[in-house]
Amino acid sequence: MKAKATFYKKRIYPLVFMFAVTVFCILITSGLYLTTQDRAIANELSFTRRAILDAGGLAYTPTTEGIEKAYLEKVTVEDGYYTAQSSDGLRYILPVQGPGLWGTIAIMVGFEQDLSTFSGLAIVSQNETPGLGARIEEPWFTKQFQGKSSPFIFVNEGTAQAPNEIDAITGATRTSEYFRNLTNRAATDAKRIIRGE
Amino acid sequence: MAKSKVRKTFLEPLGKNNPVFVQILGICSTLAVTNKLQNTMVMVLGVMFTTALSSWTLSLLRNHIPSRIRMMVETMVIATFVIIVDIVLKAFYPEMWKQLGPYVGLIITNCIIMGRIEAFALQNKPMLSLVDGLASGLGYAYVLLAIAFVRELLGTGTLWGYQVLGSWWTNWSIMIMPPGGFFVLAIFIWIIRETIMKEEKA
Amino acid sequence: MNGSIMPFAIFFASIFTGNILLTNYLGMCSFLSVSKELKTSTGLGVAVIFVMATTTPLNWLVYQYLLIPFGLEYLRFIVFIIVIAAFVQLTEMTIERYSEPLYQSLGIFLPLITVNCAILGVSLFMVIREYTFLTSFLFGLGSGIGWFIAIIAMAGIRQKLKNAKVPPGLEGPGITLIIAGFMAMAFMGFSGMIAIS
């Protein structure tokens, strides 16, 4: 009897206990995941839509509803790109992605009608080093592209003046180089995809 | 008597037993996001939530956990709470979630949580453990928020995303870069050890 | 090269410019406490290289072939840490059984590693950055080597520091963090090393 009891205590009980804890934990997390799944998907959609609006330089109220309303009103989906009617004329918005230092950087680039002047730029996703490369997501950086046209030259942070110069990010040489390549490619891609050149 | 014990449990991690200054624990996951006050706030709230509730849960279970699988159970419970934080952030604060990236998940390996469970929760009653976990989280939180305050202010001239220093201010870029975190934390530890801790020793 | 991430760039970047310890502060706890001595640091460093280089691709397989097909991505935190813990435990037992000297020099550090945030960190980064199998392996290996270099460099400096006069409040962790800060600055200087065409 005693041997049986220790066997139970030593082998069976820990297993049963672990199993119970695992099942319980997974039930809780799964339940929560399933209940919030729709919301997470909606967020993702709203995020992409906002990037499109930002790139096109279109005005919107920064709430989920505001984004949806502005998007549905102004943006048309074309084959591989988007067009939008802004207050200063037609905008072409193109999703572009390319390598960053650590992972893929995905951006939305908005063009004015000449397809070389940027109307805006928004980051969809990036995985660069926090505090260094990840600063490409900061508004001061993305705003620089507005009204400028490619090919861009990246210069030291805080010294950009000419209409094709962009402030690079100090300490993130690599990310800046990748980003320069990406934005310059965006302009050629735009002409190819939209005009078929 | 009981009340004073609760008070003591609560106050100790805030002062002379602070997890960051005294034990230098758990800075890994959060230090990386201290270049912005907002991100730091979310992270420390996540840590506080996890420390408090996992201490409480494991204290409830403390008489039933077989000692051989203790670590596994602890990890499981901690990971569950972290996943909850992750899911909630993803659903309700998607932008914050994107910015924090993998750092939310790294709360699991934050040594404070496991440390408090091993050192306190397994020997004490649930409510007291909850208080201890919460206080350790708070002690951790204010230190990291202070670091984030200095780093964001000096690094970008902003606080909580708002510009507070005028255009005369030249940003100390080094502050928001990784070395800045090391320096600010070291200086904080220095100041605290030279002032508060010295008094206590005397 | 266009459109893809260069695995070897990631390998070198994870050793130098993006050193997991010096730019992401991961693995600080064991770094601060162990870097007192060169010998222990070397042992722990080698163990970290080994575990990172093996668990990262292992977790990649688990993620791609178990979690994604069943839609369980949200459980990755639990699963990864269990994989790491189980792997470390297994390795420890194997080494203990078959090689006594190896166990003495490496095995005793293995239990310390499960709680090293850098290990889990590398796996989580690998998922978020959507790496391929090869890239995951090189990233894990590179991060391990980077961590190793950082800890032995620190241990070397700290041994020299034993006879130096340090303000009492800065002794121990304080001065270590300051040195780590300088090391982080020095490592950032490597960023011009690899050129991107």
XYZ file of C-alpha atoms in Angstrom:
596
model
C 0.000 0.000 0.000
C 2.700 2.365 1.020
C 4.750 1.742 -2.087
C 1.692 2.474 -4.131
C 1.114 5.736 -2.328
C 4.645 6.993 -2.937
C 4.425 5.902 -6.543
C 1.306 7.970 -6.890
C 2.887 10.882 -5.119
C 6.121 10.775 -7.056
C 5.017 9.950 -10.569
C 1.314 10.328 -11.132
C 0.492 13.389 -9.064
C 3.072 15.746 -10.657
C 1.935 14.657 -14.103
C -1.723 15.142 -13.321
C -1.014 18.463 -11.676
C 1.031 19.723 -14.589
C -1.609 18.564 -17.008
C -4.356 20.328 -15.098
C -2.393 23.563 -14.914
C -1.584 23.407 -18.617
C -5.161 22.759 -19.651
C -6.415 25.540 -17.423
C -3.867 28.042 -18.725
C -4.534 27.180 -22.340
C -8.289 27.410 -21.833
C -7.988 30.916 -20.412
C -5.649 32.205 -23.090
C -7.529 30.548 -25.922
C -10.824 31.931 -24.706
C -9.407 35.420 -24.532
C -7.754 35.052 -27.904
C -10.934 33.943 -29.604
C -13.022 36.703 -28.077
C -10.595 39.402 -29.179
C -9.721 37.936 -32.557
C -12.242 39.988 -34.544
C -11.024 43.140 -32.918
C -7.429 42.326 -33.722
C -8.273 41.715 -37.368
C -10.245 44.953 -37.525
C -7.280 46.795 -36.024
C -4.981 45.378 -38.630
C -7.285 46.534 -41.413
C -7.653 49.960 -39.913
C -3.885 50.209 -39.605
C -3.317 49.518 -43.302
C -6.055 51.961 -44.250
C -4.533 54.667 -42.142
C -1.135 54.092 -43.754
C -2.787 54.548 -47.164
C -4.467 57.776 -46.056
C -1.219 59.076 -44.548
C 0.727 58.294 -47.690
C -1.791 60.058 -49.864
C -1.712 63.083 -47.572
C -5.454 62.789 -47.036
C -7.236 64.286 -44.072
C -9.128 62.070 -41.633
C -10.253 61.955 -38.032
C -7.875 59.669 -36.139
C -10.437 57.180 -34.856
C -11.343 53.787 -36.219
C -14.622 55.149 -37.587
C -12.971 58.267 -38.987
C -10.384 56.208 -40.803
C -13.004 53.907 -42.244
C -15.161 56.793 -43.415
C -12.287 58.686 -45.064
C -10.969 55.533 -46.651
C -14.271 54.454 -48.154
C -14.963 57.976 -49.415
C -11.641 58.766 -51.005
C -9.684 55.654 -51.833
C -10.167 53.342 -54.823
C -8.405 49.997 -55.020
C -6.667 49.380 -58.343
C -4.570 46.463 -59.511
C -1.614 46.475 -57.136
C -1.991 50.079 -56.060
C -4.547 52.597 -54.792
C -5.761 55.918 -56.086
C -7.275 58.665 -54.023
C -8.788 62.069 -54.615
C -7.179 64.626 -52.322
C -7.859 68.346 -52.129
C -4.848 69.004 -54.385
C -5.583 66.455 -57.075
C -5.236 62.781 -57.720
C -2.813 60.683 -55.645
C -1.325 57.312 -56.449
C -0.510 55.151 -53.472
C 1.709 52.133 -53.814
C 2.579 49.483 -51.214
C 6.300 48.680 -51.348
C 8.403 46.314 -49.322
C 12.043 45.474 -49.159
C 14.779 44.316 -46.848
C 15.754 46.269 -43.781
C 18.631 45.465 -41.508
C 16.730 42.938 -39.395
C 13.650 42.151 -41.378
C 11.311 43.286 -44.086
C 10.262 46.922 -44.084
C 6.831 47.492 -45.603
C 5.757 51.013 -46.492
C 3.017 52.884 -48.340
C 4.241 55.572 -50.680
C 1.953 58.250 -52.056
C 2.754 60.030 -55.328
C 1.474 63.163 -56.960
C 0.337 62.895 -60.553
C 3.867 63.091 -62.001
C 4.639 59.811 -60.199
C 7.931 61.105 -58.870
C 7.002 63.682 -56.246
C 6.101 62.009 -52.952
C 2.859 63.153 -51.417
C 3.618 61.215 -48.257
C 4.995 58.040 -46.801
C 3.822 55.730 -44.045
C 5.449 52.745 -42.407
C 3.287 49.635 -42.384
C 5.727 47.362 -40.587
C 9.384 47.334 -39.641
C 11.614 45.481 -37.182
C 14.644 47.711 -36.877
C 16.587 48.277 -33.663
C 14.536 50.240 -31.110
C 15.980 53.696 -30.542
C 18.114 53.439 -33.660
C 16.711 52.108 -36.918
C 13.189 51.956 -35.555
C 13.158 55.736 -35.585
C 12.177 55.575 -39.260
C 8.700 55.328 -37.828
C 8.884 58.732 -36.162
C 6.798 61.450 -37.832
C 9.708 63.853 -38.367
C 11.391 61.231 -40.491
C 8.453 60.160 -42.638
C 7.223 63.755 -43.061
C 10.476 64.707 -44.755
C 9.497 62.875 -47.911
C 6.431 64.994 -48.459
C 6.863 67.124 -51.588
C 10.307 65.759 -52.376
C 11.138 63.590 -55.348
C 13.423 60.641 -55.895
C 16.239 59.700 -56.315
C 16.949 60.658 -52.730
C 20.282 61.323 -51.125
C 20.509 60.656 -47.395
C 22.601 63.196 -45.519
C 23.592 63.514 -41.849
C 20.726 64.020 -39.454
C 19.665 67.647 -39.338
C 21.469 68.847 -42.483
C 19.000 68.114 -45.299
C 18.245 71.131 -47.492
C 17.963 70.382 -51.184
C 14.655 68.958 -52.489
C 16.112 65.497 -52.869
C 17.987 65.366 -49.567
C 16.677 63.427 -46.592
C 17.980 63.461 -43.030
C 19.365 60.016 -42.297
C 19.205 58.573 -38.788
C 22.289 58.911 -36.623
C 23.604 55.550 -35.487
C 21.456 53.649 -37.954
C 23.587 53.825 -41.084
C 22.493 50.436 -42.265
C 18.767 51.014 -41.863
C 19.095 54.402 -43.535
C 20.807 52.829 -46.543
C 18.154 50.163 -46.851
C 15.459 52.760 -46.545
C 17.043 54.921 -49.230
C 17.139 51.941 -51.585
C 13.543 51.144 -50.775
C 12.208 54.649 -51.394
C 14.198 55.057 -54.587
C 12.885 51.751 -55.822
C 9.348 52.843 -54.998
C 9.487 55.551 -57.669
C 10.630 53.187 -60.408
C 8.092 50.597 -59.276
C 5.360 53.192 -59.416
C 6.113 54.079 -63.043
C 6.277 50.417 -63.965
C 3.143 49.278 -62.199
C 0.929 52.293 -62.731
C 2.010 53.471 -66.162
C 3.406 50.195 -67.421
C 6.746 51.821 -68.274
C -0.075 43.476 13.872
C -1.342 42.043 10.612
C -1.751 45.510 9.224
C 1.827 46.470 9.959
C 3.035 43.341 8.198
C 1.110 44.283 5.080
C 2.565 47.755 5.279
C 6.058 46.461 5.673
C 5.611 44.073 2.764
C 4.360 46.931 0.664
C 7.007 49.486 1.565
C 10.119 47.355 1.475
C 10.354 46.815 -2.285
C 9.781 50.528 -2.821
C 12.719 51.565 -0.693
C 15.548 49.637 0.773
C 14.759 46.399 -0.974
C 14.121 47.845 -4.393
C 14.481 45.144 -7.040
C 16.326 47.412 -9.446
C 18.707 49.319 -7.197
C 19.492 46.727 -4.631
C 19.091 43.461 -6.408
C 19.720 44.723 -9.976
C 17.065 42.371 -11.258
C 14.824 42.349 -14.222
C 16.041 45.288 -16.201
C 16.433 43.265 -19.376
C 13.032 43.408 -20.897
C 12.099 46.966 -20.124
C 15.311 48.951 -20.403
C 15.113 48.637 -24.174
C 11.872 50.588 -24.346
C 12.812 53.324 -21.872
C 13.566 55.783 -24.639
C 9.895 56.699 -24.607
C 7.861 57.404 -21.504
C 4.655 56.069 -23.021
C 6.111 52.714 -24.011
C 7.746 52.361 -20.614
C 4.447 53.017 -18.867
C 2.726 50.228 -20.757
C 5.595 47.838 -20.144
C 5.786 48.473 -16.410
C 2.019 48.126 -16.117
C 2.374 44.770 -17.814
C 5.128 43.774 -15.420
C 3.126 44.914 -12.382
C 0.078 42.998 -13.545
C 2.108 39.864 -14.097
C 4.137 40.055 -10.891
C 1.121 40.695 -8.701
C -1.183 38.109 -10.183
C 1.340 35.339 -10.668
C 2.527 35.791 -7.077
C -1.064 35.537 -5.951
C -1.855 32.490 -8.077
C 1.229 30.570 -7.085
C 0.710 31.417 -3.457
C -2.765 29.917 -3.718
C -1.273 26.776 -5.198
C 1.780 26.696 -2.970
C 0.754 23.724 -0.854
C -0.204 21.615 -3.821
C 2.677 22.087 -6.246
C 4.954 19.040 -6.382
C 8.442 20.401 -5.788
C 9.984 18.639 -8.772
C 7.899 20.467 -11.316
C 7.791 23.737 -9.390
C 9.718 25.707 -12.004
C 7.575 24.427 -14.843
C 4.370 25.403 -13.086
C 5.749 28.835 -12.263
C 6.784 29.441 -15.844
C 3.422 28.271 -17.070
C 1.500 30.627 -14.824
C 3.760 33.591 -15.618
C 3.545 32.904 -19.335
C -0.247 32.757 -19.141
C -0.456 36.208 -17.618
C 1.998 37.584 -20.143
C -0.037 36.144 -22.985
C -3.101 37.841 -21.527
C -1.225 41.151 -21.536
C -0.132 40.532 -25.116
C -3.611 39.665 -26.359
C -5.228 42.623 -24.612
C -2.617 45.017 -26.001
C -3.030 43.599 -29.474
C -6.782 43.984 -29.373
C -7.129 47.341 -27.691
C -3.857 49.205 -28.190
C -2.601 47.880 -31.514
C -0.131 50.685 -32.090
C 1.474 50.240 -28.724
C 1.583 46.504 -29.356
C 3.403 47.066 -32.631
C 5.972 49.307 -31.036
C 6.706 47.020 -28.134
C 7.077 44.046 -30.433
C 8.782 41.120 -28.738
C 9.414 42.959 -25.491
C 5.997 42.085 -24.075
C 6.846 38.401 -24.405
C 10.123 38.968 -22.669
C 8.304 39.883 -19.466
C 8.237 36.111 -18.895
C 11.973 36.024 -18.346
C 11.959 39.113 -16.157
C 13.879 37.878 -13.148
C 11.824 39.922 -10.686
C 8.717 37.859 -11.248
C 10.343 34.482 -10.765
C 12.450 35.931 -7.951
C 9.478 37.203 -5.956
C 7.620 33.941 -6.407
C 10.555 31.861 -5.189
C 11.513 34.184 -2.370
C 8.111 35.282 -1.142
C 4.960 33.860 -2.667
C 5.788 30.229 -1.965
C 6.094 30.937 1.767
C 3.291 33.412 2.297
C -0.465 33.756 2.145
C -2.098 34.785 -1.142
C -3.157 38.305 -0.177
C 0.235 39.132 1.271
C 1.888 37.758 -1.850
C -0.342 39.900 -3.986
C 0.756 42.962 -2.032
C 4.384 41.939 -2.317
C 4.122 41.342 -6.048
C 2.378 44.638 -6.590
C 4.921 46.516 -4.501
C 7.851 44.907 -6.279
C 6.237 45.871 -9.549
C 5.793 49.435 -8.306
C 9.350 49.656 -7.065
C 10.453 48.520 -10.466
C 8.036 50.823 -12.251
C 9.083 54.099 -10.691
C 12.758 53.488 -11.356
C 12.173 52.695 -15.009
C 9.774 55.590 -15.423
C 12.409 57.892 -13.966
C 14.955 56.562 -16.440
C 12.503 56.964 -19.308
C 11.744 60.513 -18.152
C 15.399 61.510 -18.356
C 16.040 59.682 -21.602
C 13.034 61.053 -23.450
C 13.496 64.589 -22.150
C 17.175 64.849 -22.987
C 17.043 62.683 -26.071
C 14.174 64.242 -27.974
C 13.076 67.220 -25.880
C 9.650 65.682 -25.458
C 7.676 64.111 -22.638
C 4.886 61.651 -23.312
C 5.246 62.619 -26.964
C 4.653 66.344 -26.374
C 7.370 68.876 -27.082
C 8.363 70.459 -23.772
C 11.769 71.897 -24.481
C 11.916 74.726 -26.976
C 13.826 74.931 -30.220
C 16.910 76.107 -28.318
C 17.343 72.577 -27.097
C 19.769 70.342 -28.985
C 18.703 66.731 -28.714
C 21.169 64.427 -27.060
C 20.752 61.610 -29.525
C 22.942 59.352 -27.423
C 20.196 59.287 -24.779
C 17.678 57.492 -26.942
C 20.316 55.161 -28.325
C 21.232 52.019 -26.411
C 24.289 53.410 -24.558
C 22.109 56.123 -23.033
C 20.112 53.513 -21.158
C 23.233 52.076 -19.572
C 24.523 55.477 -18.512
C 21.272 56.747 -17.038
C 20.682 53.538 -15.082
C 24.262 53.571 -13.776
C 23.986 57.182 -12.668
C 20.668 56.477 -10.946
C 22.158 53.564 -9.070
C 25.104 55.739 -8.111
C 22.963 58.548 -6.768
C 20.720 56.228 -4.793
C 23.624 54.298 -3.309
C 25.489 57.464 -2.357
C 22.514 59.126 -0.707
C 19.725 56.927 0.576
C 21.641 53.738 1.182
C 24.497 55.497 2.921
C 22.135 56.981 5.485
C 20.739 53.595 6.224
C 24.131 52.093 6.801
C 25.121 54.802 9.266
C 20.111 40.874 -53.438
C 17.075 42.937 -54.220
C 14.018 42.117 -52.195
C 15.572 39.735 -49.747
C 17.360 39.944 -46.451
C 20.972 38.903 -46.517
C 21.522 36.111 -43.963
C 25.187 36.940 -43.547
C 24.520 40.612 -42.996
C 22.255 39.523 -40.156
C 24.932 37.214 -38.821
C 27.500 39.990 -38.593
C 25.010 42.592 -37.466
C 23.868 40.379 -34.612
C 27.454 40.025 -33.427
C 28.467 43.663 -33.630
C 26.107 46.514 -34.424
C 22.976 44.833 -33.166
C 24.559 42.993 -30.269
C 21.664 41.520 -28.346
C 23.150 42.498 -25.002
C 24.388 45.958 -25.841
C 21.537 47.211 -28.003
C 18.582 45.244 -26.668
C 19.767 44.845 -23.075
C 18.834 41.195 -23.146
C 20.576 38.822 -20.768
C 21.564 41.605 -18.412
C 20.883 39.713 -15.200
C 23.402 36.969 -15.749
C 25.723 39.410 -17.485
C 25.957 41.625 -14.414
C 26.354 38.835 -11.922
C 28.655 36.497 -13.835
C 31.025 38.945 -15.532
C 33.083 39.202 -12.344
C 35.335 36.376 -13.441
C 36.836 35.564 -16.771
C 36.683 31.800 -16.357
C 33.007 31.549 -15.466
C 32.184 34.111 -18.113
C 33.841 32.044 -20.782
C 31.926 28.938 -19.686
C 28.593 30.702 -19.629
C 29.345 32.454 -22.908
C 30.058 29.203 -24.710
C 26.914 27.665 -23.255
C 24.889 30.634 -24.496
C 26.320 30.311 -28.016
C 25.450 26.630 -28.046
C 21.916 27.024 -26.726
C 21.061 30.003 -28.921
C 22.376 28.400 -32.079
C 20.323 25.259 -31.421
C 17.093 26.497 -29.842
C 16.460 29.247 -32.383
C 16.183 26.910 -35.387
C 14.388 24.391 -33.158
C 11.802 26.980 -32.225
C 11.559 27.965 -35.865
C 10.588 24.393 -36.746
C 8.086 24.225 -33.914
C 6.572 27.556 -34.900
C 6.315 26.809 -38.621
C 5.192 23.203 -38.424
C 3.210 23.033 -35.183
C 1.924 26.426 -34.163
C 1.038 27.977 -37.509
C -0.854 24.959 -38.959
C -3.038 24.810 -35.847
C -3.455 28.575 -35.557
C -1.840 28.629 -32.124
C 0.637 31.460 -32.694
C -0.569 33.240 -29.587
C 0.740 30.401 -27.421
C 4.289 30.893 -28.691
C 5.576 32.396 -25.439
C 4.715 29.283 -23.467
C 5.781 26.881 -26.165
C 9.133 28.535 -26.805
C 10.094 28.655 -23.175
C 9.132 25.017 -22.713
C 11.168 24.013 -25.755
C 14.150 25.933 -24.396
C 13.800 24.500 -20.901
C 13.372 20.956 -22.163
C 16.287 21.245 -24.554
C 18.580 22.645 -21.906
C 17.578 19.921 -19.479
C 18.197 17.207 -22.052
C 21.587 18.574 -23.011
C 22.581 18.831 -19.389
C 21.660 15.219 -18.742
C 23.426 14.006 -21.865
C 26.623 15.854 -21.098
C 26.586 14.744 -17.482
C 26.304 11.156 -18.550
C 28.859 11.014 -21.323
C 31.508 13.580 -20.637
C 32.553 14.500 -17.144
C 35.090 17.212 -18.114
C 32.662 18.830 -20.514
C 30.017 18.809 -17.821
C 32.351 20.512 -15.391
C 33.266 23.236 -17.853
C 29.946 23.766 -19.615
C 27.152 21.711 -18.105
C 26.968 23.491 -14.789
C 26.073 26.703 -16.596
C 23.164 25.239 -18.481
C 20.495 25.621 -15.774
C 21.353 29.318 -15.533
C 20.498 29.693 -19.163
C 16.809 28.877 -19.141
C 16.150 32.123 -17.331
C 18.425 34.125 -19.597
C 16.084 36.480 -21.421
C 18.388 36.690 -24.416
C 17.580 33.109 -25.412
C 13.840 33.626 -25.482
C 14.419 37.066 -26.989
C 16.233 35.684 -29.995
C 13.386 33.252 -30.676
C 10.783 35.980 -30.388
C 12.695 38.319 -32.684
C 13.059 35.505 -35.171
C 9.285 35.088 -35.333
C 8.450 38.776 -35.567
C 11.008 39.355 -38.283
C 9.763 36.359 -40.294
C 13.137 34.757 -40.838
C 13.821 31.651 -42.864
C 15.390 28.574 -41.304
C 18.919 29.460 -42.366
C 18.597 33.054 -41.267
C 17.226 31.932 -37.900
C 20.206 29.704 -37.373
C 22.706 32.400 -38.326
C 20.865 34.949 -36.222
C 20.911 32.621 -33.215
C 24.572 31.790 -33.704
C 25.538 35.419 -34.265
C 23.619 36.631 -31.236
C 25.290 33.960 -29.131
C 28.737 34.958 -30.325
C 27.894 38.606 -29.745
C 26.822 37.851 -26.186
C 29.970 35.811 -25.641
C 32.227 38.610 -26.889
C 30.443 41.151 -24.731
C 30.680 39.097 -21.549
C 34.327 38.086 -21.884
C 35.319 41.641 -22.791
C 33.481 42.842 -19.702
C 35.015 40.161 -17.500
C 38.478 41.117 -18.731
C 37.885 44.771 -17.990
C 36.430 44.030 -14.577
C 39.436 41.957 -13.605
C 41.692 44.900 -14.378
C 39.338 47.064 -12.411
C 39.811 45.144 -9.181
C 42.695 47.329 -8.090
C 41.217 50.561 -9.353
C 39.638 53.123 -7.079
C 35.959 53.376 -7.845
C 33.569 55.671 -5.951
C 31.858 53.434 -3.369
C 28.375 54.033 -4.759
C 29.455 52.934 -8.204
C 31.107 49.696 -7.170
C 29.745 46.514 -8.697
C 26.734 47.012 -10.932
C 27.139 50.769 -11.330
C 30.548 50.739 -12.900
C 29.685 47.627 -14.895
C 26.760 49.435 -16.471
C 28.907 52.437 -17.327
C 31.497 50.221 -18.980
C 28.691 48.433 -20.818
C 27.544 51.842 -22.053
C 30.977 52.571 -23.478
C 31.095 49.129 -25.004
C 27.726 49.756 -26.612
C 29.070 52.972 -28.117
C 32.157 51.188 -29.371
C 30.093 48.419 -30.915
C 27.935 50.957 -32.719
C 31.112 52.065 -34.430
C 31.153 48.784 -36.308
C 28.173 49.877 -38.348
C 30.278 50.934 -41.337
C 31.779 47.486 -41.664
C 29.439 45.773 -44.088
C 28.529 47.689 -47.197
C 25.173 47.331 -48.863
C 25.060 47.712 -52.581
